[in-house]
Coordinates of C-alpha atoms in Angstrom, one line a residue:
M177 CA -26.7 12.1 45.3
P178 CA -30.4 12.3 44.4
Q179 CA -31.6 9.0 43.0
L180 CA -33.2 8.7 39.5
S181 CA -36.8 7.7 39.4
A182 CA -37.5 4.2 38.0
F183 CA -38.9 5.8 34.9
L184 CA -35.8 7.9 34.3
L185 CA -33.6 4.9 34.7
L186 CA -35.7 3.0 32.2
M187 CA -35.3 5.7 29.6
L188 CA -31.5 5.9 30.1
G189 CA -31.4 2.1 29.6
L190 CA -33.3 2.5 26.3
L191 CA -30.7 5.0 25.2
V192 CA -27.8 2.7 25.8
T193 CA -29.3 -0.5 24.4
G194 CA -30.7 0.3 21.0
S195 CA -31.3 3.3 18.9
A196 CA -33.1 1.3 16.2
A197 CA -35.9 0.2 18.5
A198 CA -36.2 3.7 19.9
Q199 CA -36.4 5.0 16.4
Q200 CA -39.4 2.8 15.6
S201 CA -41.1 3.7 18.9
S202 CA -40.6 7.4 18.4
D203 CA -42.0 7.3 14.9
K204 CA -45.2 5.7 16.3
D205 CA -45.6 7.8 19.4
T206 CA -44.7 11.3 18.1
G207 CA -44.9 11.1 14.3
L208 CA -41.6 12.9 14.2
T209 CA -39.3 12.5 11.1
P210 CA -35.5 12.4 11.4
A211 CA -33.8 15.8 10.8
K212 CA -30.5 16.1 9.0
E213 CA -27.6 16.3 11.3
R214 CA -26.1 19.8 11.7
K215 CA -24.1 21.9 14.0
L216 CA -25.9 24.1 16.5
T217 CA -26.6 27.7 15.4
R218 CA -25.2 30.7 17.1
R219 CA -28.6 31.3 18.8
E220 CA -28.7 27.7 20.0
R221 CA -25.2 28.0 21.4
K222 CA -26.2 31.1 23.2
E223 CA -28.9 29.2 24.9
L224 CA -26.4 26.6 26.0
A225 CA -24.5 29.4 27.8
R226 CA -27.3 29.2 30.3
R227 CA -25.6 26.1 31.7
V228 CA -23.0 28.3 33.4
A229 CA -25.5 29.9 35.6
L230 CA -27.3 26.7 36.1
E231 CA -24.2 24.9 37.2
T232 CA -23.5 27.7 39.6
A233 CA -27.0 27.5 41.0
Q234 CA -26.6 23.7 41.2
Q235 CA -24.5 23.9 44.4
T236 CA -27.2 25.7 46.4
S237 CA -30.3 24.6 44.7
R238 CA -33.0 23.0 46.6
E239 CA -34.3 19.5 45.9
P240 CA -36.9 19.6 43.1
S241 CA -40.4 19.0 44.0
A242 CA -42.3 15.9 42.9
R243 CA -43.9 17.9 40.1
E244 CA -40.6 19.4 39.0
R245 CA -39.1 15.9 38.9
E246 CA -42.0 14.6 36.9
Q247 CA -41.7 17.6 34.5
S248 CA -37.9 17.1 34.2
E249 CA -38.4 13.4 33.4
A250 CA -40.8 14.3 30.7
Y251 CA -38.4 16.8 29.1
F252 CA -35.6 14.2 29.4
V253 CA -37.7 11.5 27.6
D254 CA -38.5 14.0 24.9
G255 CA -34.8 14.9 24.6
V256 CA -33.8 11.3 24.3
R257 CA -36.3 10.7 21.5
Y258 CA -35.1 13.7 19.5
A259 CA -31.5 12.6 20.0
L260 CA -32.3 9.2 18.6
L261 CA -33.9 10.9 15.6
E262 CA -30.6 12.9 15.3
D263 CA -32.5 16.2 15.7
Y264 CA -29.9 17.6 18.1
P265 CA -31.1 21.2 18.4
K266 CA -34.6 20.0 19.6
A267 CA -32.9 17.3 21.8
M268 CA -30.7 20.0 23.4
E269 CA -33.7 22.3 24.0
R270 CA -35.6 19.6 25.9
L271 CA -32.5 18.3 27.8
L272 CA -31.6 21.8 29.0
K273 CA -35.1 22.3 30.3
A274 CA -34.8 19.0 32.2
Y275 CA -31.4 20.1 33.5
A276 CA -32.9 23.4 34.7
L277 CA -35.3 21.5 36.8
S278 CA -32.9 18.8 38.0
P279 CA -29.3 20.2 37.8
T280 CA -28.0 17.5 40.1
N281 CA -29.2 14.6 37.9
A282 CA -26.1 12.9 36.5
A283 CA -28.1 11.1 33.8
I284 CA -29.2 14.4 32.3
S285 CA -25.7 15.9 32.3
Y286 CA -24.5 12.7 30.7
K287 CA -27.1 12.9 27.9
I288 CA -26.4 16.6 27.3
A289 CA -22.7 15.8 27.0
E290 CA -23.4 13.0 24.5
V291 CA -25.6 15.3 22.3
N292 CA -23.0 18.0 22.4
M293 CA -20.4 15.3 21.3
L294 CA -22.6 14.3 18.4
S295 CA -23.1 17.9 17.4
G296 CA -19.4 18.6 17.3
N297 CA -19.5 20.9 20.4
L298 CA -16.6 19.2 22.2
K299 CA -16.0 21.9 24.8
D300 CA -19.5 21.7 26.2
A301 CA -19.5 17.9 25.8
T302 CA -16.4 17.8 28.1
N303 CA -17.9 20.1 30.7
F304 CA -21.2 18.2 31.0
A305 CA -19.3 14.8 31.0
Q306 CA -17.2 16.1 33.9
A307 CA -20.4 17.1 35.7
A308 CA -21.8 13.6 35.1
V309 CA -18.7 11.9 36.6
R310 CA -18.7 14.3 39.5
L311 CA -22.4 13.6 40.3
D312 CA -22.1 9.9 39.9
P313 CA -18.4 8.8 40.3
K314 CA -19.3 5.1 40.1
N315 CA -20.9 5.0 36.6
T316 CA -18.5 3.5 34.0
Y317 CA -20.3 5.0 31.1
Y318 CA -19.8 8.5 32.3
Y319 CA -16.0 8.0 32.5
L320 CA -15.9 6.5 29.1
L321 CA -17.7 9.5 27.5
L322 CA -15.5 11.9 29.2
A323 CA -12.4 10.0 28.0
Q324 CA -13.8 10.0 24.5
T325 CA -14.3 13.8 24.5
Y326 CA -10.6 14.2 25.5
T327 CA -9.4 11.7 23.0
T328 CA -11.4 13.3 20.2
Q329 CA -9.6 16.6 21.0
K330 CA -6.3 14.7 21.1
Q331 CA -5.9 15.6 24.8
Y332 CA -4.4 12.2 25.5
D333 CA -3.0 13.1 28.9
Q334 CA -6.4 14.1 30.2
A335 CA -8.0 11.0 28.7
A336 CA -5.4 8.8 30.4
K337 CA -6.2 10.5 33.8
V338 CA -9.9 9.7 33.2
Y339 CA -9.1 6.0 32.6
T340 CA -6.8 6.0 35.7
S341 CA -9.6 7.3 37.8
L342 CA -12.1 4.9 36.4
I343 CA -9.8 1.9 37.1
R344 CA -9.1 3.1 40.6
D345 CA -12.6 4.3 41.6
V346 CA -15.1 2.0 39.9
P347 CA -15.1 -1.7 40.9
D348 CA -14.5 -4.3 38.2
S349 CA -13.0 -1.8 35.8
N350 CA -9.5 -3.3 35.4
Y351 CA -10.4 -4.3 31.8
Y352 CA -9.8 -0.7 30.9
L353 CA -6.1 -1.1 31.5
F354 CA -5.9 -2.1 27.9
N355 CA -7.5 1.2 26.8
L356 CA -5.1 3.1 29.1
A357 CA -2.1 1.3 27.7
D358 CA -3.2 2.1 24.1
L359 CA -3.5 5.7 25.0
Y360 CA 0.1 5.7 26.3
L361 CA 1.2 4.1 23.1
A362 CA -0.6 6.8 21.1
Q363 CA 1.5 9.4 23.0
G364 CA 4.7 7.5 22.5
K365 CA 5.0 6.8 26.3
L366 CA 6.4 3.4 25.8
Q367 CA 7.5 2.7 29.4
E368 CA 4.1 3.7 30.8
A369 CA 2.3 1.6 28.2
L370 CA 4.6 -1.4 29.1
T371 CA 3.9 -1.0 32.8
T372 CA 0.2 -0.9 32.1
Y373 CA 0.2 -4.0 29.9
E374 CA 2.1 -5.8 32.7
Q375 CA -0.6 -4.8 35.1
A376 CA -3.2 -6.2 32.7
E377 CA -1.3 -9.4 32.5
Q378 CA -1.2 -9.7 36.3
E379 CA -5.0 -9.1 36.3
F380 CA -6.1 -11.3 33.4
G381 CA -3.1 -13.5 32.7
P382 CA -0.9 -13.5 29.5
T383 CA -2.7 -12.9 26.2
D384 CA -1.3 -13.1 22.6
E385 CA -2.4 -9.5 22.0
V386 CA -0.6 -8.1 25.0
A387 CA 2.5 -10.2 24.2
F388 CA 2.6 -8.9 20.7
K389 CA 2.2 -5.3 21.8
K390 CA 4.9 -5.7 24.4
Q391 CA 7.1 -7.1 21.7
Q392 CA 6.6 -4.1 19.5
I393 CA 7.4 -1.8 22.5
Y394 CA 10.7 -3.7 23.2
L395 CA 11.6 -3.3 19.5
K396 CA 11.1 0.4 19.6
Q397 CA 13.2 0.5 22.7
N398 CA 15.9 -1.5 20.9
K399 CA 15.6 -4.2 23.5
L400 CA 15.9 -7.1 21.0
D401 CA 16.4 -9.9 23.5
K402 CA 13.2 -9.0 25.4
A403 CA 11.3 -8.7 22.1
L404 CA 12.6 -12.2 21.1
Q405 CA 11.6 -13.5 24.6
E406 CA 8.0 -12.3 24.0
G407 CA 8.1 -14.1 20.6
E408 CA 9.2 -17.3 22.3
T409 CA 6.2 -16.8 24.7
L410 CA 3.9 -16.5 21.8
I411 CA 5.3 -19.6 20.2
A412 CA 5.0 -21.6 23.4
S413 CA 1.4 -20.6 24.0
N414 CA 0.5 -21.3 20.4
P415 CA 2.5 -24.5 19.5
D416 CA 0.4 -25.3 16.5
D417 CA 0.3 -21.8 15.0
V418 CA 3.2 -21.4 12.6
R419 CA 2.6 -17.7 12.2
Y420 CA 4.4 -16.9 15.4
V421 CA 7.4 -19.1 14.5
L422 CA 7.6 -17.2 11.2
A423 CA 7.3 -13.8 12.9
Q424 CA 10.2 -14.9 15.2
A425 CA 12.3 -16.0 12.2
Q426 CA 11.6 -12.7 10.4
M427 CA 12.7 -10.8 13.5
Y428 CA 16.0 -12.7 13.4
V429 CA 16.4 -11.9 9.7
T430 CA 15.7 -8.2 10.2
N431 CA 18.4 -8.0 12.9
N432 CA 20.9 -10.0 10.8
R433 CA 21.0 -13.0 13.1
L434 CA 21.0 -15.4 10.2
P435 CA 21.9 -18.7 11.9
D436 CA 19.0 -18.2 14.4
A437 CA 16.7 -17.2 11.5
L438 CA 17.7 -20.4 9.6
R439 CA 17.1 -22.5 12.6
V440 CA 13.6 -21.1 13.4
T441 CA 12.6 -21.1 9.7
Q442 CA 13.5 -24.8 9.4
Q443 CA 11.4 -25.3 12.5
A444 CA 8.5 -23.7 10.7
L445 CA 9.0 -25.9 7.6
R446 CA 8.9 -29.0 9.8
Q447 CA 5.5 -27.8 11.1
A448 CA 4.3 -26.7 7.6
P449 CA 6.4 -28.0 4.7
D450 CA 4.3 -26.2 2.1
N451 CA 4.2 -22.8 3.8
P452 CA 5.3 -20.2 1.2
Q453 CA 6.1 -17.5 3.7
A454 CA 8.7 -19.8 5.3
R455 CA 10.2 -20.3 1.8
M456 CA 10.3 -16.5 1.3
I457 CA 12.1 -16.0 4.6
L458 CA 14.5 -18.8 3.8
A459 CA 15.2 -17.2 0.4
D460 CA 16.1 -13.9 2.3
V461 CA 18.4 -15.8 4.6
Y462 CA 20.3 -17.5 1.7
R463 CA 20.4 -14.2 -0.2
L464 CA 22.0 -12.4 2.8
Q465 CA 24.5 -15.3 3.1
G466 CA 25.4 -14.9 -0.6
K467 CA 23.9 -18.2 -1.6
K468 CA 22.3 -17.0 -4.8
A469 CA 21.3 -20.4 -6.2
E470 CA 19.7 -21.6 -2.9
S471 CA 17.9 -18.3 -2.6
E472 CA 16.4 -18.5 -6.1
E473 CA 15.3 -22.1 -5.5
Q474 CA 13.4 -21.1 -2.3
L475 CA 11.9 -18.1 -4.1
K476 CA 10.6 -20.2 -6.9
L477 CA 9.1 -22.7 -4.5
A478 CA 7.2 -19.8 -2.9
F479 CA 6.1 -18.4 -6.2
G480 CA 4.8 -21.8 -7.4
N481 CA 2.5 -22.0 -4.4
S482 CA -0.9 -20.4 -4.8
A483 CA -1.1 -19.9 -1.1
L484 CA 1.3 -17.0 -1.4
D485 CA -0.9 -14.1 -2.4
I486 CA -0.7 -12.6 -5.9
D487 CA 0.0 -9.1 -4.5
T488 CA 3.1 -10.2 -2.7
K489 CA 4.4 -11.8 -5.9
V490 CA 3.6 -8.7 -7.9
R491 CA 5.5 -6.5 -5.4
I492 CA 8.6 -8.7 -5.6
L493 CA 8.4 -8.8 -9.4
I494 CA 8.2 -5.0 -9.5
D495 CA 11.4 -4.9 -7.5
Y496 CA 13.1 -7.2 -10.0
I497 CA 11.7 -5.2 -13.0
R498 CA 13.4 -2.1 -11.6
Q499 CA 16.7 -4.0 -12.0
L500 CA 16.1 -4.9 -15.6
P501 CA 17.6 -5.1 -18.2
N502 CA 20.2 -7.2 -16.5
P503 CA 21.3 -10.4 -18.3
A504 CA 22.1 -12.0 -14.9
L505 CA 18.5 -11.6 -13.7
T506 CA 16.6 -12.1 -17.0
Q507 CA 15.9 -15.9 -16.7
T508 CA 15.1 -15.7 -13.0
V509 CA 12.5 -13.0 -13.5
L510 CA 11.0 -14.8 -16.5
D511 CA 10.8 -18.0 -14.4
L512 CA 9.1 -16.2 -11.5
A513 CA 6.6 -14.5 -13.8
A514 CA 5.8 -17.9 -15.4
L515 CA 5.3 -19.5 -12.0
T516 CA 3.0 -16.7 -11.0
T517 CA 0.7 -17.2 -14.0
R518 CA 0.6 -21.0 -13.4
A519 CA -0.2 -20.5 -9.7
H520 CA -2.9 -17.9 -10.4
P521 CA -4.4 -18.8 -13.8
Q522 CA -7.5 -16.7 -13.3
E523 CA -5.6 -13.5 -12.1
A524 CA -5.4 -10.8 -14.8
K525 CA -2.6 -9.0 -12.9
A526 CA -0.5 -12.2 -13.0
F527 CA -0.5 -12.1 -16.8
A528 CA -0.2 -8.3 -17.0
M529 CA 3.0 -8.6 -14.8
A530 CA 4.3 -11.4 -17.0
G531 CA 3.7 -9.2 -20.0
D532 CA 5.6 -6.3 -18.4
V533 CA 8.6 -8.6 -17.8
Q534 CA 8.6 -10.0 -21.3
T535 CA 8.3 -6.6 -22.8
I536 CA 11.4 -5.3 -21.0
V537 CA 13.5 -8.3 -22.0
E538 CA 12.2 -7.8 -25.6
R539 CA 10.2 -11.0 -25.9
R540 CA 7.4 -9.1 -27.7
Q541 CA 5.4 -12.0 -29.1
E542 CA 5.2 -13.6 -25.6
A543 CA 4.4 -10.3 -24.0
R544 CA 1.5 -9.6 -26.4
A545 CA 0.1 -13.1 -25.7
S546 CA 0.4 -12.5 -21.9
Y547 CA -1.4 -9.1 -22.2
L548 CA -4.1 -10.6 -24.3
R549 CA -4.7 -13.3 -21.7
A550 CA -4.9 -10.6 -19.0
L551 CA -7.6 -8.8 -21.1
Q552 CA -9.6 -12.0 -21.5
L553 CA -9.7 -12.1 -17.7
D554 CA -10.3 -8.4 -17.2
N555 CA -10.7 -6.0 -20.1
S556 CA -11.2 -2.9 -18.0
K557 CA -7.5 -1.8 -17.8
F558 CA -6.7 0.8 -20.4
Q559 CA -3.0 0.5 -19.8
I560 CA -3.0 -3.1 -20.9
W561 CA -4.9 -2.3 -24.1
Q562 CA -2.3 0.4 -24.8
Q563 CA 0.5 -2.1 -24.3
V564 CA -1.1 -4.5 -26.7
V565 CA -1.5 -2.0 -29.5
L566 CA 2.0 -0.7 -29.0
L567 CA 3.3 -4.3 -29.5
D568 CA 1.1 -4.7 -32.5
A569 CA 2.7 -1.7 -34.0
E570 CA 6.2 -2.8 -33.1
L571 CA 5.6 -6.2 -34.5
N572 CA 4.1 -4.8 -37.7
Q573 CA 0.9 -6.7 -37.1
T574 CA -1.4 -4.2 -38.9
D575 CA -4.6 -6.3 -38.9
S576 CA -4.2 -7.0 -35.2
L577 CA -3.5 -3.3 -34.5
L578 CA -6.7 -2.3 -36.2
A579 CA -8.7 -5.1 -34.5
H580 CA -7.4 -4.4 -31.0
T581 CA -7.7 -0.6 -31.3
E582 CA -11.3 -0.9 -32.5
R583 CA -12.2 -3.3 -29.6
A584 CA -10.5 -1.0 -27.1
L585 CA -12.2 2.1 -28.4
E586 CA -15.6 0.5 -27.7
L587 CA -14.5 0.5 -24.0
F588 CA -12.5 3.7 -24.0
P589 CA -13.8 6.0 -26.7
N590 CA -12.2 9.1 -25.2
Q591 CA -8.6 7.8 -25.1
A592 CA -6.7 9.7 -27.7
P593 CA -3.8 7.2 -27.9
L594 CA -6.1 4.5 -29.2
W595 CA -7.4 6.8 -32.0
F596 CA -3.8 7.6 -32.8
Y597 CA -2.8 3.9 -33.3
N598 CA -6.0 3.2 -35.0
G599 CA -5.1 5.9 -37.5
V600 CA -1.6 4.5 -37.8
G601 CA -3.1 1.1 -38.6
H602 CA -5.1 2.6 -41.4
V603 CA -2.0 4.3 -42.7
L604 CA -0.1 1.0 -42.8
K605 CA -3.1 -0.6 -44.6
K606 CA -2.9 2.2 -47.2
E607 CA -6.3 3.5 -46.2
P608 CA -5.5 7.2 -45.8
K609 CA -9.1 8.5 -45.7
Q610 CA -10.0 6.2 -42.8
A611 CA -6.7 7.2 -41.1
I612 CA -7.7 10.9 -41.4
K613 CA -11.1 10.3 -39.7
S614 CA -9.4 8.6 -36.7
L615 CA -6.6 11.0 -36.4
E616 CA -8.8 14.1 -36.7
Y617 CA -11.2 12.7 -34.1
G618 CA -8.4 11.8 -31.7
R619 CA -6.7 15.2 -32.1
K620 CA -9.8 16.8 -30.7
L621 CA -9.3 14.9 -27.5
T622 CA -5.7 16.2 -26.9
T623 CA -6.4 19.8 -26.1
D624 CA -4.9 19.4 -22.6
N625 CA -1.9 17.4 -23.9
P626 CA 0.2 19.5 -26.4
E627 CA 2.9 16.8 -26.9
L628 CA 0.3 14.2 -27.9
Q629 CA -1.4 16.7 -30.1
A630 CA 1.9 17.3 -31.9
Q631 CA 2.2 13.6 -32.6
F632 CA -1.3 13.7 -34.2
N633 CA -0.4 16.7 -36.2
T634 CA 2.8 15.1 -37.5
Q635 CA 0.9 12.0 -38.5
L636 CA -1.8 14.1 -40.2
G637 CA 0.9 16.0 -42.1
D638 CA 2.1 12.7 -43.6
V639 CA -1.4 11.5 -44.5
Y640 CA -2.6 14.7 -46.0
H641 CA 0.6 14.8 -48.1
E642 CA -0.2 11.3 -49.4
L643 CA -3.7 12.6 -50.3
K644 CA -2.0 15.6 -52.0
D645 CA -3.9 18.0 -49.8
Y646 CA -0.7 20.0 -49.3
S647 CA -2.3 23.0 -47.5
K648 CA -3.6 20.8 -44.7
S649 CA -0.4 18.9 -44.7
D650 CA 1.7 22.0 -44.2
A651 CA -0.7 23.4 -41.6
A652 CA -0.5 20.2 -39.6
Y653 CA 3.3 20.2 -39.6
E654 CA 3.4 23.9 -38.7
A655 CA 1.0 23.1 -35.7
A656 CA 3.3 20.3 -34.6
L657 CA 6.4 22.5 -34.8
G658 CA 4.5 25.3 -33.0
V659 CA 4.4 23.0 -29.9
D660 CA 7.9 21.6 -30.4
A661 CA 10.2 23.4 -32.8
N662 CA 12.7 20.5 -32.7
N663 CA 10.2 17.7 -33.4
A664 CA 12.4 15.4 -35.5
Q665 CA 9.7 13.6 -37.4
A666 CA 8.0 16.8 -38.4
L667 CA 11.2 18.6 -39.4
N668 CA 12.3 15.6 -41.5
N669 CA 9.1 14.8 -43.3
Y670 CA 8.0 18.4 -43.8
S671 CA 11.3 19.4 -45.3
Y672 CA 11.5 16.3 -47.4
Y673 CA 8.0 16.7 -48.8
L674 CA 8.7 20.3 -49.6
S675 CA 11.8 19.3 -51.5
L676 CA 9.8 16.7 -53.5
R677 CA 7.3 19.4 -54.4
G678 CA 10.1 21.9 -55.1
E679 CA 8.4 24.5 -52.8
K680 CA 9.7 26.7 -50.0
L681 CA 13.1 25.2 -50.5
D682 CA 14.9 27.8 -48.3
K683 CA 12.5 26.9 -45.5
A684 CA 13.1 23.2 -46.1
K685 CA 16.9 23.7 -46.0
Q686 CA 16.6 25.6 -42.7
M687 CA 14.5 22.8 -41.1
A688 CA 16.6 20.0 -42.4
G689 CA 19.8 21.8 -41.4
R690 CA 18.5 22.3 -37.9
L691 CA 17.7 18.5 -37.7
V692 CA 21.2 17.5 -39.0
K693 CA 22.8 19.8 -36.4
Q694 CA 20.9 17.9 -33.7
F695 CA 21.6 14.5 -35.1
P696 CA 24.9 14.8 -37.2
D697 CA 25.3 11.0 -37.7
N698 CA 21.7 10.1 -38.5
P699 CA 21.7 8.8 -42.2
T700 CA 17.9 9.4 -42.7
Y701 CA 18.2 13.0 -41.7
L702 CA 21.4 13.5 -43.7
D703 CA 19.6 12.0 -46.7
T704 CA 16.8 14.5 -46.3
Y705 CA 19.2 17.4 -46.0
A706 CA 21.2 16.2 -49.0
W707 CA 18.0 16.0 -51.1
V708 CA 17.0 19.5 -50.2
L709 CA 20.4 20.7 -51.2
Y710 CA 20.1 18.7 -54.4
K711 CA 16.9 20.5 -55.2
L712 CA 18.7 23.8 -54.6
K713 CA 21.4 22.6 -57.0
D714 CA 24.0 22.6 -54.3
Y715 CA 25.4 19.3 -55.5
T716 CA 28.7 19.6 -53.6
G717 CA 26.9 20.2 -50.3
A718 CA 24.6 17.3 -51.1
R719 CA 27.5 15.0 -51.9
Q720 CA 29.2 15.8 -48.5
A721 CA 26.0 15.1 -46.6
L722 CA 25.4 11.8 -48.4
E723 CA 29.0 10.7 -47.9
T724 CA 28.6 11.3 -44.2
A725 CA 25.4 9.3 -44.2
L726 CA 27.0 6.4 -46.1
K727 CA 29.5 6.0 -43.3
H728 CA 26.6 4.9 -41.1
S729 CA 24.3 3.1 -43.6
S730 CA 24.4 1.3 -47.0
D731 CA 20.7 1.8 -47.6
G732 CA 19.6 1.5 -51.3
T733 CA 17.9 4.9 -51.3
L734 CA 21.0 6.7 -50.0
L735 CA 23.2 5.0 -52.7
E736 CA 20.8 5.9 -55.4
H737 CA 20.7 9.5 -54.3
Y738 CA 24.4 9.5 -54.1
G739 CA 24.6 8.3 -57.7
D740 CA 22.2 11.1 -58.8
V741 CA 24.4 13.7 -57.1
L742 CA 27.6 12.2 -58.8
F743 CA 25.9 12.3 -62.2
Q744 CA 25.0 16.0 -61.6
L745 CA 28.7 16.6 -60.7
Q746 CA 29.7 15.2 -64.1
Q747 CA 31.0 11.9 -62.8
P748 CA 28.8 9.4 -64.7
T749 CA 31.1 6.3 -64.2
Q750 CA 31.0 6.7 -60.4
A751 CA 27.3 7.5 -60.6
V752 CA 26.5 4.2 -62.4
A753 CA 28.6 2.3 -59.8
A754 CA 26.6 3.9 -57.0
W755 CA 23.3 3.0 -58.8
E756 CA 24.5 -0.6 -59.2
R757 CA 25.2 -0.8 -55.5
A758 CA 21.8 0.7 -54.8
K759 CA 20.1 -2.0 -56.8
K760 CA 22.0 -4.7 -55.0
A761 CA 21.1 -3.2 -51.6
G762 CA 17.4 -2.9 -52.4
D763 CA 14.9 -0.1 -51.7
A764 CA 16.0 1.8 -54.8
S765 CA 13.4 3.5 -57.0
A766 CA 11.6 2.0 -60.0
L767 CA 13.9 4.0 -62.3
I768 CA 17.1 2.3 -61.1
D769 CA 17.3 -0.3 -63.9
R770 CA 16.8 2.4 -66.6
K771 CA 19.5 4.6 -65.0
I772 CA 22.0 1.7 -65.0
K773 CA 21.1 0.5 -68.5
E774 CA 21.2 3.9 -70.2
K775 CA 23.8 5.5 -67.9
K776 CA 21.6 8.5 -67.6
L777 CA 19.8 10.3 -64.8
Y778 CA 16.0 10.0 -64.7
E779 CA 13.9 11.7 -62.1

């Protein structure tokens, strides 16, 4: 094989050792600026086709003259510089000229292969890398590039053959047995990978990495005893590293060899009494043995240890949450959540998870406190803000609801649910005009969420009715029902308010009737239906609806309405009795005392 000149070898060395230094040098010497990386154009690819003819000529070409060698070296140097600047088209142009003058120069073929690889032209990269190996079969770098081209194309068999040739033909290349074994693993050739790892062990001695990979192969081959044997090897070679003991214990647990798992885990605890992972494995062992109390004790010891990472604890808590509500688990999950917050007092996710647990088991006050602590640590999570305002609403904490929604809206001004609950807060504070502003603004943000828009419209229907803006109230309810014709809140409130106004009573009856048909035992909806019938002077129908409602509720409003209906049915004694029960129950109207005293109906 023709030898490289000293100058050409020097440039190849520069290529391998550092692109940064070459970059600086090229900027000074040529004034070139880096070009944006791109694939070769069709014209440039056509030029590459010249290589076919050049390779054919290679077999019979004469040795280049001294001048041709010098010229080839100059083109090569220029090509290297352009490659370092990532201007691959210009690099390829120079390198092909160098190749034309010295087609048997392995370094030039290698560099052309590398530039093609970087340009995404894998076919030509493979061809030129093959040429480089053929021209210099003792150069490790040429084999590695060829193997890389095959691997990139997922031609793992070919890549494995290249590594096999490298290990066989190039002295001191046995280290690449590890690469070959990894390739076999990538193809699922487990036995070939195992044989190759064993060759590597014979060459370099046992290593933890090889033992671990052999163990994984044995597990895939269902050879548990051999996998465990490799685990014992790892433990023996790392007597002070408890990780390998724990891995062995976990393998026993996974394969339901519980006595062995217990023995090895206790060995780990003798080495590291505070190790939370050992406690977790022991908890698994006891759980599988049906020892619930012992399992929970070990789990709590692990959760109370800050060395067990927060994400592991969160995953376990999520598994428990999926089993809630479950009275048998409630206290355990609450205890684990509390241990998590104590072990990680600066972790927002610990308090957020505690809030989730407390919400599910209906400890709303505690849940809200946990969520607020999470927000103190990290206020960037919209979902936690949303949980806080939902709990404010459920707990009837109107001032907190307004304060929290306003703080959250500073961070998330485009979140419609926050505007909704802010509007609800103003409704509860008897501030309908402020409620309208929030609800109207929030409704504009719901164009891609019809269901949420319907909730806004229903709430707006209520508020506009309170402001006696009946046309807007009706329009809002109609919009809500346009999205969901069975929207219970809209059907109930719309029909009730129409009955109070004495307008569109047939429409009100139709809506209230549809609602009662869906919920035949709901006292609120039955009361609405009865009141619409009352306004239509269908007192018998109203009485039937109210008597059905009173089977499910003794609400004061229901009883007062029932008394009104009885009075209209010429049953004043029964009517007064109903009014007296209404007064005693509470929630009756301001006219209740007058009705009772004068034994007359006042509306």
